[in-house]
PDB file of C-alpha atoms and ligand atoms in Angstrom:
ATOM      1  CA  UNK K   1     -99.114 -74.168-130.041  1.00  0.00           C
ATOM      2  CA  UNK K   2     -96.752 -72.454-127.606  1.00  0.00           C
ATOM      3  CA  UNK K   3     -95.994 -68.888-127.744  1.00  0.00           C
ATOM      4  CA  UNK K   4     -92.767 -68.098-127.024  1.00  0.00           C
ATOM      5  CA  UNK K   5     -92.214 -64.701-125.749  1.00  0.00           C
ATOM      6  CA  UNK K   6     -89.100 -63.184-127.425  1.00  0.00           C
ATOM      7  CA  UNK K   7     -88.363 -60.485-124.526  1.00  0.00           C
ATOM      8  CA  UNK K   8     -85.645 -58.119-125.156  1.00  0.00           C
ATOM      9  CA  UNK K   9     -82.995 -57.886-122.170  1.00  0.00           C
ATOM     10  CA  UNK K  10     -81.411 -55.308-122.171  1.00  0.00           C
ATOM     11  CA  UNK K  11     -78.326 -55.596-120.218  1.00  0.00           C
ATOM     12  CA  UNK K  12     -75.505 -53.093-119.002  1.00  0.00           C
ATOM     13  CA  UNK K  13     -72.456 -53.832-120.434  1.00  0.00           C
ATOM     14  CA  UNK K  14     -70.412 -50.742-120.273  1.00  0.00           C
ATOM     15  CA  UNK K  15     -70.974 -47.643-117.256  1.00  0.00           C
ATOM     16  CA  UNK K  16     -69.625 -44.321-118.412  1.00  0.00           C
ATOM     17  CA  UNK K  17     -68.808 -41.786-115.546  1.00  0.00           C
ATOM     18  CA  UNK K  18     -68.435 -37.685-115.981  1.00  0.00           C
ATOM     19  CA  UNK K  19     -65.903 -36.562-114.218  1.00  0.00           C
ATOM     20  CA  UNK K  20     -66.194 -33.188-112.367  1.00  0.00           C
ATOM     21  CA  UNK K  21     -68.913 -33.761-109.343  1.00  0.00           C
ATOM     22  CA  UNK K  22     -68.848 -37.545-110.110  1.00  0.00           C
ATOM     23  CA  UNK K  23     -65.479 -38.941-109.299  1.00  0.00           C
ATOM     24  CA  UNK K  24     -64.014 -36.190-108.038  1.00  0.00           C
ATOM     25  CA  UNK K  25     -65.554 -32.625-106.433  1.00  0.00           C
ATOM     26  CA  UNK K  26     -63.978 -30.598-109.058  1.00  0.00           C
ATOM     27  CA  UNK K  27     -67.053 -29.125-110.032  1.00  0.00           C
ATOM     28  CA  UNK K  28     -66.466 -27.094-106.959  1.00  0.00           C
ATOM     29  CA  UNK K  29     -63.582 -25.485-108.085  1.00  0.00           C
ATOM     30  CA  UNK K  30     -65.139 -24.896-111.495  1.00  0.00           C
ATOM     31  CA  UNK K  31     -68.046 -22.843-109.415  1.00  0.00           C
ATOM     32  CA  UNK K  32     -65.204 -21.085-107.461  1.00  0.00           C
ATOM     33  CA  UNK K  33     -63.313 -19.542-110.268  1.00  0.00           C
ATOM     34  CA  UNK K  34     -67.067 -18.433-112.259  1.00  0.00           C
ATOM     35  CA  UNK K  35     -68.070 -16.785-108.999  1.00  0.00           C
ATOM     36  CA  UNK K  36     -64.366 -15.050-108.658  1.00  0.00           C
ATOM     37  CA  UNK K  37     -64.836 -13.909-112.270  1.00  0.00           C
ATOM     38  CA  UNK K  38     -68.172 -12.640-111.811  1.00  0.00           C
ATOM     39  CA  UNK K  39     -67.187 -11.056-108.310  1.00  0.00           C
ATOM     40  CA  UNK K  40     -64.520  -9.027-110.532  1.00  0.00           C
ATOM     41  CA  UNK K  41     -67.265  -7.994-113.164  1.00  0.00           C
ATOM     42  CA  UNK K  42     -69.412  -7.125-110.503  1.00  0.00           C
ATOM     43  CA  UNK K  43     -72.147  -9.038-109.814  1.00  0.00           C
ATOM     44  CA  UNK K  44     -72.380 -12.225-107.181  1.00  0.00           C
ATOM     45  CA  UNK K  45     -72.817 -15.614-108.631  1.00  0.00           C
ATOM     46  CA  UNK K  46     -75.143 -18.364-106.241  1.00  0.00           C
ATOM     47  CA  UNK K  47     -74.628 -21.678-106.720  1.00  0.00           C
ATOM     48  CA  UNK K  48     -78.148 -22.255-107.938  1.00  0.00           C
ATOM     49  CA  UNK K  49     -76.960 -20.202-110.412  1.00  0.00           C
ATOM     50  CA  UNK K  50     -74.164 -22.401-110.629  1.00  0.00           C
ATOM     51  CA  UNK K  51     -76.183 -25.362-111.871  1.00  0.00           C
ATOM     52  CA  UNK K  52     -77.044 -23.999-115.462  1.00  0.00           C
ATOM     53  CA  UNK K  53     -73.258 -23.606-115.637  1.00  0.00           C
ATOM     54  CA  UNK K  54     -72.223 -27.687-114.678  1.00  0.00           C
ATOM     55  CA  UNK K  55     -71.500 -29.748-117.961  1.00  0.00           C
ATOM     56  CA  UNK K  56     -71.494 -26.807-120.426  1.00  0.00           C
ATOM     57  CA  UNK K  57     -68.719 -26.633-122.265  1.00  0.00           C
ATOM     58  CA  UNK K  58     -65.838 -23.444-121.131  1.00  0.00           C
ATOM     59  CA  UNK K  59     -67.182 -20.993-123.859  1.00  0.00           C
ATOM     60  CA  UNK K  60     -71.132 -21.660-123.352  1.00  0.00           C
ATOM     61  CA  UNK K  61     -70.573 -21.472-119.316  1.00  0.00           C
ATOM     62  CA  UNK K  62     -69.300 -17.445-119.761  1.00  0.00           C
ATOM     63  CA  UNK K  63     -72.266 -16.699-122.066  1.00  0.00           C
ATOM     64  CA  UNK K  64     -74.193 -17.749-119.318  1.00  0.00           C
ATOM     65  CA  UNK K  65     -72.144 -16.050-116.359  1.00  0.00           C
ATOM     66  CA  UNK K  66     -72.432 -12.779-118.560  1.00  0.00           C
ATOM     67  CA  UNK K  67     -76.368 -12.992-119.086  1.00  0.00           C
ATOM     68  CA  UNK K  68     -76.309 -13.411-115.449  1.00  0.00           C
ATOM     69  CA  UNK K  69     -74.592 -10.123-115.617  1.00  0.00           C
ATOM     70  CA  UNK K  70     -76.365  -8.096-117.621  1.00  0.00           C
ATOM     71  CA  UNK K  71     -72.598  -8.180-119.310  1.00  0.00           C
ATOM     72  CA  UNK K  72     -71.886  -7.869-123.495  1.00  0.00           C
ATOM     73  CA  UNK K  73     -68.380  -8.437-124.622  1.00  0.00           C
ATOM     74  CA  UNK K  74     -66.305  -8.703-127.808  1.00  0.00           C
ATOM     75  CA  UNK K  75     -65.332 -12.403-129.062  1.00  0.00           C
ATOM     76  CA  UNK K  76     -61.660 -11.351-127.779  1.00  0.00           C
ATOM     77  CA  UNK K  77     -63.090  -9.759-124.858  1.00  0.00           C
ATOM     78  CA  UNK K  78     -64.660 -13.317-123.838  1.00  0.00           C
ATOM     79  CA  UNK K  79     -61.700 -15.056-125.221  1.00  0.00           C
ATOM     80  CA  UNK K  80     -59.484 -13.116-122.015  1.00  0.00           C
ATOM     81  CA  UNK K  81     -61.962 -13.836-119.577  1.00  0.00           C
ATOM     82  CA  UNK K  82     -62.434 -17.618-120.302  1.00  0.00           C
ATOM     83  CA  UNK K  83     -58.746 -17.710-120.202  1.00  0.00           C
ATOM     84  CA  UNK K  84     -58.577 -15.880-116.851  1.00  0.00           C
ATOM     85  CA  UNK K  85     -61.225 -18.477-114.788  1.00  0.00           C
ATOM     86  CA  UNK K  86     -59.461 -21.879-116.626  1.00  0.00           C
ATOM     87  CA  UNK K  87     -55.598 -20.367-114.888  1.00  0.00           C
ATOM     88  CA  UNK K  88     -57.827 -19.983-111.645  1.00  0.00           C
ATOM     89  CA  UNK K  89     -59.283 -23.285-111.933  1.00  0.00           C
ATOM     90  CA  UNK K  90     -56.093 -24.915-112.732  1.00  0.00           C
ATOM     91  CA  UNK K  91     -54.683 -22.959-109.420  1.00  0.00           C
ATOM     92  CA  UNK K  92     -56.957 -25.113-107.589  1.00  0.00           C
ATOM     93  CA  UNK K  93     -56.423 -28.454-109.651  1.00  0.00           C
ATOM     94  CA  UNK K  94     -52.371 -27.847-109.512  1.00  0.00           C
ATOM     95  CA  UNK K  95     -52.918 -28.489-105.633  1.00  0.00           C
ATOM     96  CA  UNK K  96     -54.915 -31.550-106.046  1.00  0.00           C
ATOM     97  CA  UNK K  97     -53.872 -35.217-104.659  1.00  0.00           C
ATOM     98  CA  UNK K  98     -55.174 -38.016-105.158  1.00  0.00           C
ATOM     99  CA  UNK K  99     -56.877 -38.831-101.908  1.00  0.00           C
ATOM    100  CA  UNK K 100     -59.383 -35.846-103.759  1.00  0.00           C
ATOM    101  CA  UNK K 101     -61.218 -38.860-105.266  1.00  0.00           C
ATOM    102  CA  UNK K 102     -64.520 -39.411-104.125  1.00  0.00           C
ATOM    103  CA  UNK K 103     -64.395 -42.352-101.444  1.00  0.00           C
ATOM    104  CA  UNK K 104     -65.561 -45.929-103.104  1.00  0.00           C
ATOM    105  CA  UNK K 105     -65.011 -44.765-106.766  1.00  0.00           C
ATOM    106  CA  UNK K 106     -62.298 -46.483-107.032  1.00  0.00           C
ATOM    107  CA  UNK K 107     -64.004 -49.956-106.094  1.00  0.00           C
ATOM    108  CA  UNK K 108     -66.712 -49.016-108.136  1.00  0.00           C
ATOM    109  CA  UNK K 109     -64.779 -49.170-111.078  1.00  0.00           C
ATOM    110  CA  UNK K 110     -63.107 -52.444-110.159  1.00  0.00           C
ATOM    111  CA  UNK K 111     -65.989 -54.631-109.218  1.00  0.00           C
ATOM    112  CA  UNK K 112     -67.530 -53.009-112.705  1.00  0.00           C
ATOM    113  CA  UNK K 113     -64.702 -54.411-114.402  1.00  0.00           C
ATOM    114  CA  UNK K 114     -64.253 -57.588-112.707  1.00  0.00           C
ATOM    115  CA  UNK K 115     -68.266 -58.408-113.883  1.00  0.00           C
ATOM    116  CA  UNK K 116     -66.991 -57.956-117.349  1.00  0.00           C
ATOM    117  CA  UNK K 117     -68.812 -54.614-117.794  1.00  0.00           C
ATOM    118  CA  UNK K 118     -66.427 -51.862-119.909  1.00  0.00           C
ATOM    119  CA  UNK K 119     -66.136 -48.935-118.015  1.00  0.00           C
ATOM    120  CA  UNK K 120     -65.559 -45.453-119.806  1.00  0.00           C
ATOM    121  CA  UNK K 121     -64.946 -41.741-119.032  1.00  0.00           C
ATOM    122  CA  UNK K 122     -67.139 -38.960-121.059  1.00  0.00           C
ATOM    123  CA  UNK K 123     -66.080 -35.409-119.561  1.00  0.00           C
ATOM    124  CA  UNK K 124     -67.097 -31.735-121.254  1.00  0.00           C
ATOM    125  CA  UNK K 125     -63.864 -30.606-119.410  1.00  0.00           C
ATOM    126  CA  UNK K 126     -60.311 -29.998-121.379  1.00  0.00           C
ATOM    127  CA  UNK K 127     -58.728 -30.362-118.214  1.00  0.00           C
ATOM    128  CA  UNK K 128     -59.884 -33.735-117.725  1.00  0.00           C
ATOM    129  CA  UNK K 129     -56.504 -36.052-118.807  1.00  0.00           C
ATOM    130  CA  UNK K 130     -54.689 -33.509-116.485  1.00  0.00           C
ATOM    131  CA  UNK K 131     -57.293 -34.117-113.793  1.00  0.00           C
ATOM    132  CA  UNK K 132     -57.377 -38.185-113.899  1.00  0.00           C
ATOM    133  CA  UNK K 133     -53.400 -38.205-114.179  1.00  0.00           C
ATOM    134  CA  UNK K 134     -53.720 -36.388-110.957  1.00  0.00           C
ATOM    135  CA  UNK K 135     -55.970 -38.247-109.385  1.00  0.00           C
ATOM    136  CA  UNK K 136     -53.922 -41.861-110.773  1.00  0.00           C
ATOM    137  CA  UNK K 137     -56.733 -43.025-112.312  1.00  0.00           C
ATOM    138  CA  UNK K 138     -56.019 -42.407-115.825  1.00  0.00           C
ATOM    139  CA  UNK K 139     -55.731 -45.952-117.105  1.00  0.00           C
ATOM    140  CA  UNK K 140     -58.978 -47.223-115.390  1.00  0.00           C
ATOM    141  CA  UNK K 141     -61.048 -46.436-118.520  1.00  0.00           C
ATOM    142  CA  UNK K 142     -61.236 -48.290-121.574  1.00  0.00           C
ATOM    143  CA  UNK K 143     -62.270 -45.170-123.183  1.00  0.00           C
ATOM    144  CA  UNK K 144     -61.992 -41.666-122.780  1.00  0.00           C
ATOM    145  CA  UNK K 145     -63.547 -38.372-124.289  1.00  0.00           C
ATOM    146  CA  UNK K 146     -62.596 -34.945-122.869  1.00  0.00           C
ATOM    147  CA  UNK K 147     -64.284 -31.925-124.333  1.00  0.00           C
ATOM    148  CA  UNK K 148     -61.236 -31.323-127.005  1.00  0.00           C
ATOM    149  CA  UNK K 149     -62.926 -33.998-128.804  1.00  0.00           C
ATOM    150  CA  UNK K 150     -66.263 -32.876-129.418  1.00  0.00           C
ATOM    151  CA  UNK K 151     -68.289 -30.119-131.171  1.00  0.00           C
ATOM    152  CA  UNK K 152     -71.169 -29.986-129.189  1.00  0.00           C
ATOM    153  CA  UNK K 153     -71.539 -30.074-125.806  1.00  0.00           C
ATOM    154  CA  UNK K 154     -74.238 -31.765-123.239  1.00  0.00           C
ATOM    155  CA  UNK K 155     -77.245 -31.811-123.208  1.00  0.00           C
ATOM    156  CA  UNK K 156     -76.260 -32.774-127.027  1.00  0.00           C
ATOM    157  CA  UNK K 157     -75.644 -36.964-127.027  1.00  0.00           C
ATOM    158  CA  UNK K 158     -72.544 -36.441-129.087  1.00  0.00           C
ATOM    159  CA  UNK K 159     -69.628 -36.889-126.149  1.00  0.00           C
ATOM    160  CA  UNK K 160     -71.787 -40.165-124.718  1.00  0.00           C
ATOM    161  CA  UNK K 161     -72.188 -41.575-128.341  1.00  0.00           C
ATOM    162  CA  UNK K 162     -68.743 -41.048-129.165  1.00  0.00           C
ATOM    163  CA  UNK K 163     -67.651 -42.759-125.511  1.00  0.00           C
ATOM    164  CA  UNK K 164     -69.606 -45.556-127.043  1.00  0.00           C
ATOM    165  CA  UNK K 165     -68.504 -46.119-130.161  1.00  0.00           C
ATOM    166  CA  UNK K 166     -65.062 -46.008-128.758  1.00  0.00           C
ATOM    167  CA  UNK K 167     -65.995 -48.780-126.555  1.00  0.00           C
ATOM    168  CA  UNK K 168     -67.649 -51.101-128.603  1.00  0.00           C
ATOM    169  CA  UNK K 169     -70.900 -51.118-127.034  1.00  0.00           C
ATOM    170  CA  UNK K 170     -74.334 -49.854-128.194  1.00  0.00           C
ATOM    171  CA  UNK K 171     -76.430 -46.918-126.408  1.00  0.00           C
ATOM    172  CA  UNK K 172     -79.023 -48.978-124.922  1.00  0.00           C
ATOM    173  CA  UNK K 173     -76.519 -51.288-123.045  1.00  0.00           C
ATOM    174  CA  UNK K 174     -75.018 -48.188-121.380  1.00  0.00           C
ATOM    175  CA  UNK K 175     -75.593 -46.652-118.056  1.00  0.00           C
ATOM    176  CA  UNK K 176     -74.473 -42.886-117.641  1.00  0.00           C
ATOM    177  CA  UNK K 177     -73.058 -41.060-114.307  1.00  0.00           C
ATOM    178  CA  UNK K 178     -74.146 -37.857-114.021  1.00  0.00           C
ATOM    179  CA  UNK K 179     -74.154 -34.590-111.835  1.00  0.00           C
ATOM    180  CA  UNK K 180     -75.548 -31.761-114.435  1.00  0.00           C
ATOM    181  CA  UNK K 181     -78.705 -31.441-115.531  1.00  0.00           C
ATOM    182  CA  UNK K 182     -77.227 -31.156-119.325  1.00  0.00           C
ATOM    183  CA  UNK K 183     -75.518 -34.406-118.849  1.00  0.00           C
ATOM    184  CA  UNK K 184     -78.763 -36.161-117.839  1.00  0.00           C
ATOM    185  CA  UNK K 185     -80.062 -34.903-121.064  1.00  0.00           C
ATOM    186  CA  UNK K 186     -77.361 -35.700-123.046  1.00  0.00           C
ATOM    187  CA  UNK K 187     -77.801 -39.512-121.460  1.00  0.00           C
ATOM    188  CA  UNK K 188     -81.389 -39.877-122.224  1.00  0.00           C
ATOM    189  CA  UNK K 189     -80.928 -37.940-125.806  1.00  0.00           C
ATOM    190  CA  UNK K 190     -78.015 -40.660-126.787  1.00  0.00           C
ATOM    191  CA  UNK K 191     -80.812 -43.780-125.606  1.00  0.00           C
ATOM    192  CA  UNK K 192     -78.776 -44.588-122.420  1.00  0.00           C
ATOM    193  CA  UNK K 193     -79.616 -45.186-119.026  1.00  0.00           C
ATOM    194  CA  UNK K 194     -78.341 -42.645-116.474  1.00  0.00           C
ATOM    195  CA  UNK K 195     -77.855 -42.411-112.866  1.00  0.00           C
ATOM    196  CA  UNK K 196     -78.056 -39.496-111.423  1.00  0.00           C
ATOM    197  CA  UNK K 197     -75.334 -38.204-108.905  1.00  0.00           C
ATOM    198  CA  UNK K 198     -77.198 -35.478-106.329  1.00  0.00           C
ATOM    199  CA  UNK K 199     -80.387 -33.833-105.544  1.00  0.00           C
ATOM    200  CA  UNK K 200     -83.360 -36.144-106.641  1.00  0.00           C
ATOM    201  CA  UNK K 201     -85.051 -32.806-107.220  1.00  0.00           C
ATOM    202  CA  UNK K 202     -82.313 -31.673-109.731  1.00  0.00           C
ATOM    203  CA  UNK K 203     -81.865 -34.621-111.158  1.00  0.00           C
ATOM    204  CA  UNK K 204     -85.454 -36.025-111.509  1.00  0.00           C
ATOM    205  CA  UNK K 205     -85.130 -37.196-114.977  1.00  0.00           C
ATOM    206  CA  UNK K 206     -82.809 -39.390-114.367  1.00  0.00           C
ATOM    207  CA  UNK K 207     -83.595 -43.423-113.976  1.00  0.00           C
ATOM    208  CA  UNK K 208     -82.188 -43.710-110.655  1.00  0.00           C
ATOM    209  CA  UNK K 209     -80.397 -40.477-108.706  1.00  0.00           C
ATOM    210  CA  UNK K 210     -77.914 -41.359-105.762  1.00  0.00           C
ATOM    211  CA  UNK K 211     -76.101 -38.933-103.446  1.00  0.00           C
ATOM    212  CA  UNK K 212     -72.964 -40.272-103.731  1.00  0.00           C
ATOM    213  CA  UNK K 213     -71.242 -42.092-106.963  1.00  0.00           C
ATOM    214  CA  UNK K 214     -70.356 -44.766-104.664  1.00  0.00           C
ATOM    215  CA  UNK K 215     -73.781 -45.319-103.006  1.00  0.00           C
ATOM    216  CA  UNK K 216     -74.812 -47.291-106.180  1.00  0.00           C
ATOM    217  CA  UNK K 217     -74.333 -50.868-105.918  1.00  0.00           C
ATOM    218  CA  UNK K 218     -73.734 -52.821-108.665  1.00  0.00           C
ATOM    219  CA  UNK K 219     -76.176 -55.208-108.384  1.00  0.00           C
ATOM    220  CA  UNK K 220     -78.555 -52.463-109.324  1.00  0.00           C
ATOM    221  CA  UNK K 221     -77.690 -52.865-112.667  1.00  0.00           C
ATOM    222  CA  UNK K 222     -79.807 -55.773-113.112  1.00  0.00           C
ATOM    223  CA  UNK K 223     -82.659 -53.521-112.729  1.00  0.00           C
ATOM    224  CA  UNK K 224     -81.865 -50.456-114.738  1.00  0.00           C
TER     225      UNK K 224
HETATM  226  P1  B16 P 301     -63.112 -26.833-118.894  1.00  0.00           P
HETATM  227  P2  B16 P 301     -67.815 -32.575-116.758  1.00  0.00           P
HETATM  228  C1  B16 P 301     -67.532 -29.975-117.289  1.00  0.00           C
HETATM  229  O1  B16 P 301     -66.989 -31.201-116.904  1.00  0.00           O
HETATM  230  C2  B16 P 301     -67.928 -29.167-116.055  1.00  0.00           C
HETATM  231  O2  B16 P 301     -69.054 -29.744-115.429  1.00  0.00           O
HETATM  232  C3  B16 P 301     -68.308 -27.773-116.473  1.00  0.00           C
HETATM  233  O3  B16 P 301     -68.641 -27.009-115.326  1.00  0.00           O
HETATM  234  C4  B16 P 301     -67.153 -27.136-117.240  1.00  0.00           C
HETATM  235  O4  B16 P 301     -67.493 -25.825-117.677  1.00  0.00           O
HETATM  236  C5  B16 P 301     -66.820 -28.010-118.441  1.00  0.00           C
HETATM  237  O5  B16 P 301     -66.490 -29.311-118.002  1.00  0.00           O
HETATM  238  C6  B16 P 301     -65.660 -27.450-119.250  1.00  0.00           C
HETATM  239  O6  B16 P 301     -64.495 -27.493-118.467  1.00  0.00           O
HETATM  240  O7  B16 P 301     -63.225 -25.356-118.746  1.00  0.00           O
HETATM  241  O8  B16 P 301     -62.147 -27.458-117.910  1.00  0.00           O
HETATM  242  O9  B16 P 301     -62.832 -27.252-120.313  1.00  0.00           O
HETATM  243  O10 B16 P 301     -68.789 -32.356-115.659  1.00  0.00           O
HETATM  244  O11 B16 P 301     -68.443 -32.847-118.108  1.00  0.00           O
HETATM  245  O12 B16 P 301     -66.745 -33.578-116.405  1.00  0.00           O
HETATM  246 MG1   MG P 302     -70.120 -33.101-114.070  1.00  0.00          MG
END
């Protein structure tokens, strides 16, 4: 009698990008206004330090920044100094145009769609809407999840699993575009596949890590 084999395929049907240090190099200006806020309590913040800080939710990035101090303060007290770095990031992201946007993502996104696959946007960031209006993008995604709609932030799944459910598509057939460390976690934790956008040293978790979002061809996806 023949066996037949019933292999399971699993294919990528929707790609879900982060948004600061994956479409656009707003991660940057994130680091900028930490290290201007540390530089005013004091102490100099390196951007290695930088890294524990990139897809951590507002609040959980100053606990950090403050450890890195050797800095306690009040629930107000924090409440003032978050406030203070989010007006200096938005100085930077009230200049931004939309040539800001990494070269190729654009395409990306396109030749993603134009295969069929669904393409979403899962960002820790409240400033995201503001940031893909911006940048023009903002009805490229079929669905979008900013950190005002989440309790817990990466490396918890909850912000990819939500982008999923919103888009109709089950964790296993997604692929994940990440820059932070947490949000390589948070790709694997939710059962998704994840490219990672950066140092291959950083990022070694991940199932495939490019330098650039663009450098990934779609034809890759095939192989995830
Ligand atoms: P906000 P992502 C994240 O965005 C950034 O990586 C992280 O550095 C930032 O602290 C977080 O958003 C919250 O941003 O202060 O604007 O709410 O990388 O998940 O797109
Ligand atoms: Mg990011």
């Amino acid at each position: 009698m023949r066996h037949i084999e019933n292999k399971k395929l699993n294919l990528i049907r929707a790609c879900i990008f982060d948004l600061d240090g994956v479409l656009v190099d707003t991660a940057h200006y994130h680091f900028l206004a930490w290290k201007r806020l540390a530089n005013e309590l004091g102490f100099e913040l390196t951007p290695a330090d930088n890294e524990q800080l990139k897809g951590v939710s507002r609040m959980q990035s100053l606990d950090i920044v403050l450890q890195l101090g050797g800095i306690t303060a009040t629930e107000h007290e924090k409440e003032v100094l978050a406030n203070k770095k989010n007006a200096w990031f938005n100085d930077f992201v009230d200049r931004m145009m939309p040539e800001e946007i990494f070269p190729g993502v654009k395409q990306l996104i396109r030749e993603l769609k134009a295969k069929g696959v669904k393409v979403g946007l899962a960002s820790s960031s409240k400033n995201a809407k503001t940031v893909i209006q911006l940048l023009g993008i903002q009805n490229e995604f079929d669905a979008i999840v900013d950190g005002t709609m989440i309790v817990n932030s990466k490396p918890h799944p909850e912000i990819f699993l939500l982008t999923a459910e919103k888009l109709g598509i089950v964790p296993e057939e997604c692929l994940v575009f990440e820059d932070a460390e947490a949000g390589v976690e948070a790709a694997l934790a939710a059962g998704m596949k994840c490219v990672g956008v950066g140092s291959p040293l950083q990022l070694n978790r991940a199932h495939e890590v490019v330098a650039k979002t663009a450098d990934f061809k779609i034809t890759e996806l095939a192989k995830l």
